[in-house]
């Protein structure tokens, strides 16, 4: 591990990777700009360091950097990821000046993006025991994408495929809300526009996934839709409009979460969590033991 | 319905019910202060008007008030709730001055709190067909409480009981995040301190509810815990610490959502949503048809 370098000048160019984090045009995590991946806090930074994204630097308060060094001593994957990475020690005022706000967590890291795998590569890389993946269309809200990746990771979802209209999953806010899991759960964008849903999903079907489109506008319940499926692709659309008719036509089955009359649909990340839960439950796999 | 009164002076005392909405000490929704219930926007305001809380006034932009009048013409419950309620028309600048921020939704209503029913009254008032209620302990975050009530309403949960350490469910932010459902789903606080969990929950058991404590620290899955239960009380604790041992000892069974290794627990409102979903699924009710 590199020795820690103390920096007290907020204008020091070695801090440029974490500069203007809230700026709408200069922020480093814009895909069209510097395109960096930014992680914050002593829970998420080690997850970035353990991920496929090559870390460029870590900036933090003395105490937070010491905790990170301890974490590396306890975890060889973190230690390997930190090898050769510059560690910059700053005080709270300096970091606030650089980041553009008071970053009370006191630890931030920047990494380069890496070329995104193709859908085929992501599916080829799945654990053979994987039974559930997620498919998103039009989920444009960063908090929803982040929560959805957190839920996917927790519920053992193997990968997430992104259709048209989804927000950038490597935006700083997504990384934070996902608790860093967007750096770990493999994802890929479906190629082209919505006109390719049919083709994009046929690859999933060839691999034995039942594609389940979540929508309130069907009589089939989620419980019935996943029963006996073995492998399931849970497909959700934007909060409000939901999945497009085009996407739903490309699915194998439409499924609803039974809702009380007079209520709103659930938040998209919550709907997806229920879909993931239902699809991963043993009852979804072993249809033979259950009467339909 | 009252005629609309135009107000252009931000200091007009008739607007005091919606003044300083973001102030930490003067805001009108603090239980120790004026104790009002505040609803915002053309989705939630009609829900306040239709609720048990007596509305004191509605303040809004001309267009939003016109929409509300239309909603009342289409819904006799809204019309009845609006009877005798003053409607104050303001422009955007005036409302921003009064509320303390730019309230772009352009519609806000204030209502009086009403005495909270007891747990017994809430349980007595449940629809006989109700099968699932929620029980919270230590859920101190307003967004989580709001999301939880939204999920409860959507998934047909009949009531929510609040144990020690829960945030005020009638705080403005809770009302908003719940999309107004906290005004509709009956709730009551369990009396006393945590030492009464045993007694508080025995009332539920007497009524045929199986009390299921959600925790990652058990081998029993949620699916197994709710199977054949008929009626279920889904009990969740604060994100992070979770339920206290005391609360869990008072439950009938502990249940986990199966989680992938190396991930964090789910958000408490998401965990509750999965618990509500599992408990309301037909599989939870008709055990006789299913092998265990």
Tab-separated table of N, CA, C and O in Angstrom, chain A residues 43 47 150-151 153-156 179 181 184 222-223 227 239 257-260 262-267 270 273-274 277-278 281-283 289-291, chain B residues 43 47 150-151 153-156 179 181 184 222-223 227 239 257-260 262-267 270 273-274 277-278 281-283 289-291:
chain	number	residue	atom	x	y	z
A	43	UNK	N	-18.290	2.216	4.248
A	43	UNK	CA	-18.948	0.980	3.808
A	43	UNK	C	-18.772	0.793	2.305
A	43	UNK	O	-18.451	-0.308	1.826
A	47	UNK	N	-16.001	-1.396	-1.099
A	47	UNK	CA	-16.689	-2.144	-2.169
A	47	UNK	C	-16.215	-1.680	-3.542
A	47	UNK	O	-16.118	-2.490	-4.460
A	150	UNK	N	-29.587	-2.354	-4.774
A	150	UNK	CA	-29.438	-2.834	-3.398
A	150	UNK	C	-30.332	-4.057	-3.158
A	150	UNK	O	-29.904	-5.065	-2.602
A	151	UNK	N	-31.574	-3.954	-3.613
A	151	UNK	CA	-32.509	-5.062	-3.437
A	151	UNK	C	-32.070	-6.291	-4.233
A	151	UNK	O	-32.180	-7.425	-3.767
A	153	UNK	N	-29.028	-7.160	-5.081
A	153	UNK	CA	-27.892	-7.805	-4.414
A	153	UNK	C	-28.367	-8.598	-3.203
A	153	UNK	O	-27.990	-9.755	-3.014
A	154	UNK	N	-29.196	-7.980	-2.376
A	154	UNK	CA	-29.645	-8.634	-1.151
A	154	UNK	C	-30.431	-9.898	-1.415
A	154	UNK	O	-30.318	-10.888	-0.684
A	155	UNK	N	-31.214	-9.892	-2.474
A	155	UNK	CA	-32.103	-11.024	-2.738
A	155	UNK	C	-31.471	-12.026	-3.703
A	155	UNK	O	-32.154	-12.927	-4.198
A	156	UNK	N	-30.169	-11.879	-3.971
A	156	UNK	CA	-29.459	-12.900	-4.739
A	156	UNK	C	-29.732	-12.873	-6.233
A	156	UNK	O	-29.605	-13.901	-6.909
A	179	UNK	N	-25.725	1.313	-1.869
A	179	UNK	CA	-24.729	0.899	-0.878
A	179	UNK	C	-23.554	0.188	-1.557
A	179	UNK	O	-22.960	-0.735	-1.004
A	181	UNK	N	-23.615	-1.703	-4.154
A	181	UNK	CA	-23.904	-2.991	-4.812
A	181	UNK	C	-23.987	-2.870	-6.327
A	181	UNK	O	-23.845	-3.864	-7.026
A	184	UNK	N	-21.066	-4.257	-7.865
A	184	UNK	CA	-20.847	-5.702	-7.710
A	184	UNK	C	-21.819	-6.536	-8.541
A	184	UNK	O	-21.444	-7.582	-9.053
A	222	UNK	N	-48.432	-12.541	-9.391
A	222	UNK	CA	-47.000	-12.837	-9.372
A	222	UNK	C	-46.759	-14.259	-8.886
A	222	UNK	O	-45.942	-15.002	-9.464
A	223	UNK	N	-47.454	-14.651	-7.841
A	223	UNK	CA	-47.284	-15.994	-7.276
A	223	UNK	C	-47.536	-17.063	-8.351
A	223	UNK	O	-46.771	-18.027	-8.485
A	227	UNK	N	-44.558	-19.578	-10.519
A	227	UNK	CA	-44.597	-20.952	-10.011
A	227	UNK	C	-44.005	-21.919	-11.033
A	227	UNK	O	-44.398	-21.947	-12.184
A	239	UNK	N	-41.738	4.008	-12.607
A	239	UNK	CA	-42.843	4.323	-11.711
A	239	UNK	C	-43.789	5.270	-12.458
A	239	UNK	O	-43.369	6.214	-13.103
A	257	UNK	N	-48.716	-7.701	-8.638
A	257	UNK	CA	-48.747	-7.819	-7.186
A	257	UNK	C	-50.163	-7.446	-6.776
A	257	UNK	O	-50.617	-6.344	-7.100
A	258	UNK	N	-50.886	-8.336	-6.094
A	258	UNK	CA	-52.272	-7.976	-5.731
A	258	UNK	C	-52.286	-6.714	-4.873
A	258	UNK	O	-51.571	-6.628	-3.881
A	259	UNK	N	-53.055	-5.727	-5.295
A	259	UNK	CA	-53.078	-4.434	-4.606
A	259	UNK	C	-54.465	-4.141	-4.065
A	259	UNK	O	-55.472	-4.523	-4.658
A	260	UNK	N	-54.493	-3.404	-2.951
A	260	UNK	CA	-55.769	-2.986	-2.377
A	260	UNK	C	-56.407	-1.932	-3.281
A	260	UNK	O	-55.710	-1.119	-3.875
A	262	UNK	N	-58.050	1.433	-4.587
A	262	UNK	CA	-57.887	2.831	-4.191
A	262	UNK	C	-56.488	3.198	-3.753
A	262	UNK	O	-56.276	4.267	-3.178
A	263	UNK	N	-55.516	2.333	-4.009
A	263	UNK	CA	-54.146	2.671	-3.632
A	263	UNK	C	-53.313	2.894	-4.887
A	263	UNK	O	-53.738	2.575	-5.995
A	264	UNK	N	-52.132	3.439	-4.691
A	264	UNK	CA	-51.219	3.683	-5.799
A	264	UNK	C	-50.373	2.433	-6.004
A	264	UNK	O	-50.245	1.596	-5.128
A	265	UNK	N	-49.768	2.347	-7.181
A	265	UNK	CA	-48.818	1.264	-7.387
A	265	UNK	C	-47.638	1.494	-6.443
A	265	UNK	O	-47.412	2.584	-5.937
A	266	UNK	N	-46.902	0.446	-6.193
A	266	UNK	CA	-45.749	0.550	-5.296
A	266	UNK	C	-44.585	1.231	-6.021
A	266	UNK	O	-44.528	1.254	-7.248
A	267	UNK	N	-43.665	1.734	-5.259
A	267	UNK	CA	-42.403	2.233	-5.795
A	267	UNK	C	-41.737	1.131	-6.625
A	267	UNK	O	-41.816	-0.043	-6.292
A	270	UNK	N	-39.436	-1.216	-4.859
A	270	UNK	CA	-40.170	-2.096	-3.950
A	270	UNK	C	-40.879	-3.196	-4.737
A	270	UNK	O	-40.867	-4.368	-4.343
A	273	UNK	N	-38.344	-5.641	-5.702
A	273	UNK	CA	-37.929	-6.461	-4.557
A	273	UNK	C	-38.928	-7.588	-4.318
A	273	UNK	O	-38.537	-8.739	-4.068
A	274	UNK	N	-40.212	-7.276	-4.419
A	274	UNK	CA	-41.228	-8.313	-4.223
A	274	UNK	C	-41.143	-9.335	-5.358
A	274	UNK	O	-41.243	-10.545	-5.134
A	277	UNK	N	-38.118	-11.447	-4.668
A	277	UNK	CA	-38.395	-12.356	-3.548
A	277	UNK	C	-39.261	-13.530	-4.007
A	277	UNK	O	-38.965	-14.686	-3.723
A	278	UNK	N	-40.322	-13.212	-4.733
A	278	UNK	CA	-41.240	-14.268	-5.178
A	278	UNK	C	-40.514	-15.239	-6.116
A	278	UNK	O	-40.710	-16.453	-6.044
A	281	UNK	N	-38.027	-17.539	-4.220
A	281	UNK	CA	-38.527	-18.416	-3.163
A	281	UNK	C	-38.581	-19.840	-3.681
A	281	UNK	O	-38.815	-20.072	-4.863
A	282	UNK	N	-38.332	-20.804	-2.789
A	282	UNK	CA	-38.312	-22.202	-3.228
A	282	UNK	C	-39.611	-22.598	-3.938
A	282	UNK	O	-39.595	-23.366	-4.889
A	283	UNK	N	-40.710	-22.009	-3.509
A	283	UNK	CA	-41.993	-22.327	-4.127
A	283	UNK	C	-42.028	-22.039	-5.616
A	283	UNK	O	-42.788	-22.651	-6.360
A	289	UNK	N	-44.024	-30.107	-6.519
A	289	UNK	CA	-44.510	-30.444	-5.186
A	289	UNK	C	-45.801	-29.730	-4.822
A	289	UNK	O	-46.363	-29.976	-3.768
A	290	UNK	N	-46.228	-28.801	-5.666
A	290	UNK	CA	-47.355	-27.961	-5.272
A	290	UNK	C	-48.514	-28.085	-6.249
A	290	UNK	O	-48.302	-28.038	-7.450
A	291	UNK	N	-49.711	-28.174	-5.746
A	291	UNK	CA	-50.852	-28.122	-6.658
A	291	UNK	C	-50.983	-26.712	-7.227
A	291	UNK	O	-50.698	-25.738	-6.535
B	43	UNK	N	-52.709	15.032	-5.316
B	43	UNK	CA	-53.005	13.635	-5.018
B	43	UNK	C	-53.315	13.456	-3.534
B	43	UNK	O	-54.272	12.779	-3.152
B	47	UNK	N	-56.931	13.218	-0.268
B	47	UNK	CA	-56.922	12.120	0.705
B	47	UNK	C	-57.047	12.640	2.127
B	47	UNK	O	-57.677	12.008	2.973
B	150	UNK	N	-47.211	3.544	2.867
B	150	UNK	CA	-47.582	3.403	1.452
B	150	UNK	C	-47.648	1.913	1.081
B	150	UNK	O	-48.596	1.467	0.430
B	151	UNK	N	-46.630	1.160	1.497
B	151	UNK	CA	-46.611	-0.267	1.182
B	151	UNK	C	-47.757	-1.001	1.878
B	151	UNK	O	-48.378	-1.891	1.305
B	153	UNK	N	-50.690	0.186	2.739
B	153	UNK	CA	-51.952	0.475	2.054
B	153	UNK	C	-52.046	-0.322	0.759
B	153	UNK	O	-53.067	-0.960	0.474
B	154	UNK	N	-50.983	-0.303	-0.038
B	154	UNK	CA	-51.017	-0.964	-1.333
B	154	UNK	C	-51.214	-2.463	-1.209
B	154	UNK	O	-51.884	-3.081	-2.041
B	155	UNK	N	-50.633	-3.049	-0.181
B	155	UNK	CA	-50.677	-4.505	-0.041
B	155	UNK	C	-51.827	-4.959	0.850
B	155	UNK	O	-51.887	-6.125	1.248
B	156	UNK	N	-52.749	-4.061	1.160
B	156	UNK	CA	-53.968	-4.469	1.849
B	156	UNK	C	-53.799	-4.750	3.326
B	156	UNK	O	-54.574	-5.522	3.907
B	179	UNK	N	-47.763	9.085	0.445
B	179	UNK	CA	-48.752	9.488	-0.546
B	179	UNK	C	-50.134	9.623	0.098
B	179	UNK	O	-51.145	9.322	-0.527
B	181	UNK	N	-51.367	7.879	2.507
B	181	UNK	CA	-51.989	6.661	3.032
B	181	UNK	C	-51.904	6.563	4.547
B	181	UNK	O	-52.673	5.818	5.161
B	184	UNK	N	-55.092	7.189	6.037
B	184	UNK	CA	-56.168	6.245	5.764
B	184	UNK	C	-55.991	4.910	6.477
B	184	UNK	O	-56.967	4.307	6.907
B	222	UNK	N	-39.251	-16.632	5.872
B	222	UNK	CA	-40.546	-15.953	5.875
B	222	UNK	C	-41.620	-16.855	5.276
B	222	UNK	O	-42.737	-16.962	5.805
B	223	UNK	N	-41.291	-17.511	4.165
B	223	UNK	CA	-42.261	-18.385	3.489
B	223	UNK	C	-42.779	-19.468	4.453
B	223	UNK	O	-43.978	-19.739	4.513
B	227	UNK	N	-46.744	-19.686	6.467
B	227	UNK	CA	-47.562	-20.725	5.841
B	227	UNK	C	-48.673	-21.183	6.786
B	227	UNK	O	-48.421	-21.555	7.921
B	239	UNK	N	-34.040	-0.001	10.844
B	239	UNK	CA	-32.951	-0.372	9.966
B	239	UNK	C	-31.648	-0.309	10.763
B	239	UNK	O	-31.411	0.628	11.501
B	257	UNK	N	-35.945	-13.044	5.564
B	257	UNK	CA	-35.949	-13.013	4.106
B	257	UNK	C	-34.599	-13.591	3.691
B	257	UNK	O	-33.566	-13.065	4.106
B	258	UNK	N	-34.573	-14.670	2.902
B	258	UNK	CA	-33.274	-15.238	2.533
B	258	UNK	C	-32.432	-14.197	1.788
B	258	UNK	O	-32.908	-13.582	0.832
B	259	UNK	N	-31.212	-13.971	2.273
B	259	UNK	CA	-30.357	-12.914	1.713
B	259	UNK	C	-29.079	-13.520	1.150
B	259	UNK	O	-28.567	-14.507	1.673
B	260	UNK	N	-28.562	-12.875	0.118
B	260	UNK	CA	-27.290	-13.301	-0.456
B	260	UNK	C	-26.164	-12.978	0.518
B	260	UNK	O	-26.219	-11.971	1.220
B	262	UNK	N	-22.790	-11.546	2.073
B	262	UNK	CA	-22.018	-10.332	1.823
B	262	UNK	C	-22.854	-9.124	1.465
B	262	UNK	O	-22.332	-8.120	0.992
B	263	UNK	N	-24.163	-9.194	1.666
B	263	UNK	CA	-25.002	-8.035	1.372
B	263	UNK	C	-25.543	-7.459	2.664
B	263	UNK	O	-25.443	-8.071	3.726
B	264	UNK	N	-26.118	-6.270	2.571
B	264	UNK	CA	-26.699	-5.621	3.726
B	264	UNK	C	-28.153	-6.052	3.853
B	264	UNK	O	-28.753	-6.525	2.902
B	265	UNK	N	-28.696	-5.837	5.026
B	265	UNK	CA	-30.127	-6.088	5.163
B	265	UNK	C	-30.860	-5.091	4.283
B	265	UNK	O	-30.325	-4.059	3.906
B	266	UNK	N	-32.092	-5.405	3.956
B	266	UNK	CA	-32.888	-4.508	3.118
B	266	UNK	C	-33.381	-3.321	3.929
B	266	UNK	O	-33.444	-3.381	5.164
B	267	UNK	N	-33.746	-2.281	3.262
B	267	UNK	CA	-34.422	-1.147	3.887
B	267	UNK	C	-35.657	-1.648	4.639
B	267	UNK	O	-36.321	-2.586	4.199
B	270	UNK	N	-38.873	-1.821	2.726
B	270	UNK	CA	-38.834	-2.881	1.719
B	270	UNK	C	-39.006	-4.250	2.376
B	270	UNK	O	-39.745	-5.101	1.868
B	273	UNK	N	-42.534	-4.604	3.174
B	273	UNK	CA	-43.337	-4.864	1.972
B	273	UNK	C	-43.275	-6.343	1.603
B	273	UNK	O	-44.293	-6.955	1.261
B	274	UNK	N	-42.093	-6.927	1.691
B	274	UNK	CA	-41.961	-8.347	1.369
B	274	UNK	C	-42.716	-9.184	2.407
B	274	UNK	O	-43.396	-10.155	2.070
B	277	UNK	N	-46.365	-8.821	1.626
B	277	UNK	CA	-46.684	-9.590	0.419
B	277	UNK	C	-46.776	-11.085	0.740
B	277	UNK	O	-47.740	-11.754	0.354
B	278	UNK	N	-45.775	-11.576	1.459
B	278	UNK	CA	-45.759	-13.018	1.772
B	278	UNK	C	-46.960	-13.387	2.636
B	278	UNK	O	-47.582	-14.432	2.449
B	281	UNK	N	-50.269	-13.395	0.618
B	281	UNK	CA	-50.404	-14.304	-0.524
B	281	UNK	C	-51.297	-15.475	-0.139
B	281	UNK	O	-51.314	-15.901	1.021
B	282	UNK	N	-52.062	-15.970	-1.116
B	282	UNK	CA	-52.983	-17.057	-0.796
B	282	UNK	C	-52.272	-18.250	-0.154
B	282	UNK	O	-52.811	-18.917	0.724
B	283	UNK	N	-51.034	-18.480	-0.549
B	283	UNK	CA	-50.265	-19.595	0.002
B	283	UNK	C	-50.125	-19.522	1.516
B	283	UNK	O	-49.953	-20.544	2.182
B	289	UNK	N	-53.815	-27.053	1.703
B	289	UNK	CA	-53.595	-27.513	0.329
B	289	UNK	C	-52.133	-27.744	0.004
B	289	UNK	O	-51.808	-28.195	-1.066
B	290	UNK	N	-51.251	-27.378	0.909
B	290	UNK	CA	-49.833	-27.405	0.567
B	290	UNK	C	-49.055	-28.320	1.504
B	290	UNK	O	-49.260	-28.263	2.710
B	291	UNK	N	-48.153	-29.082	0.963
B	291	UNK	CA	-47.276	-29.852	1.844
B	291	UNK	C	-46.317	-28.904	2.544
B	291	UNK	O	-45.890	-27.914	1.962
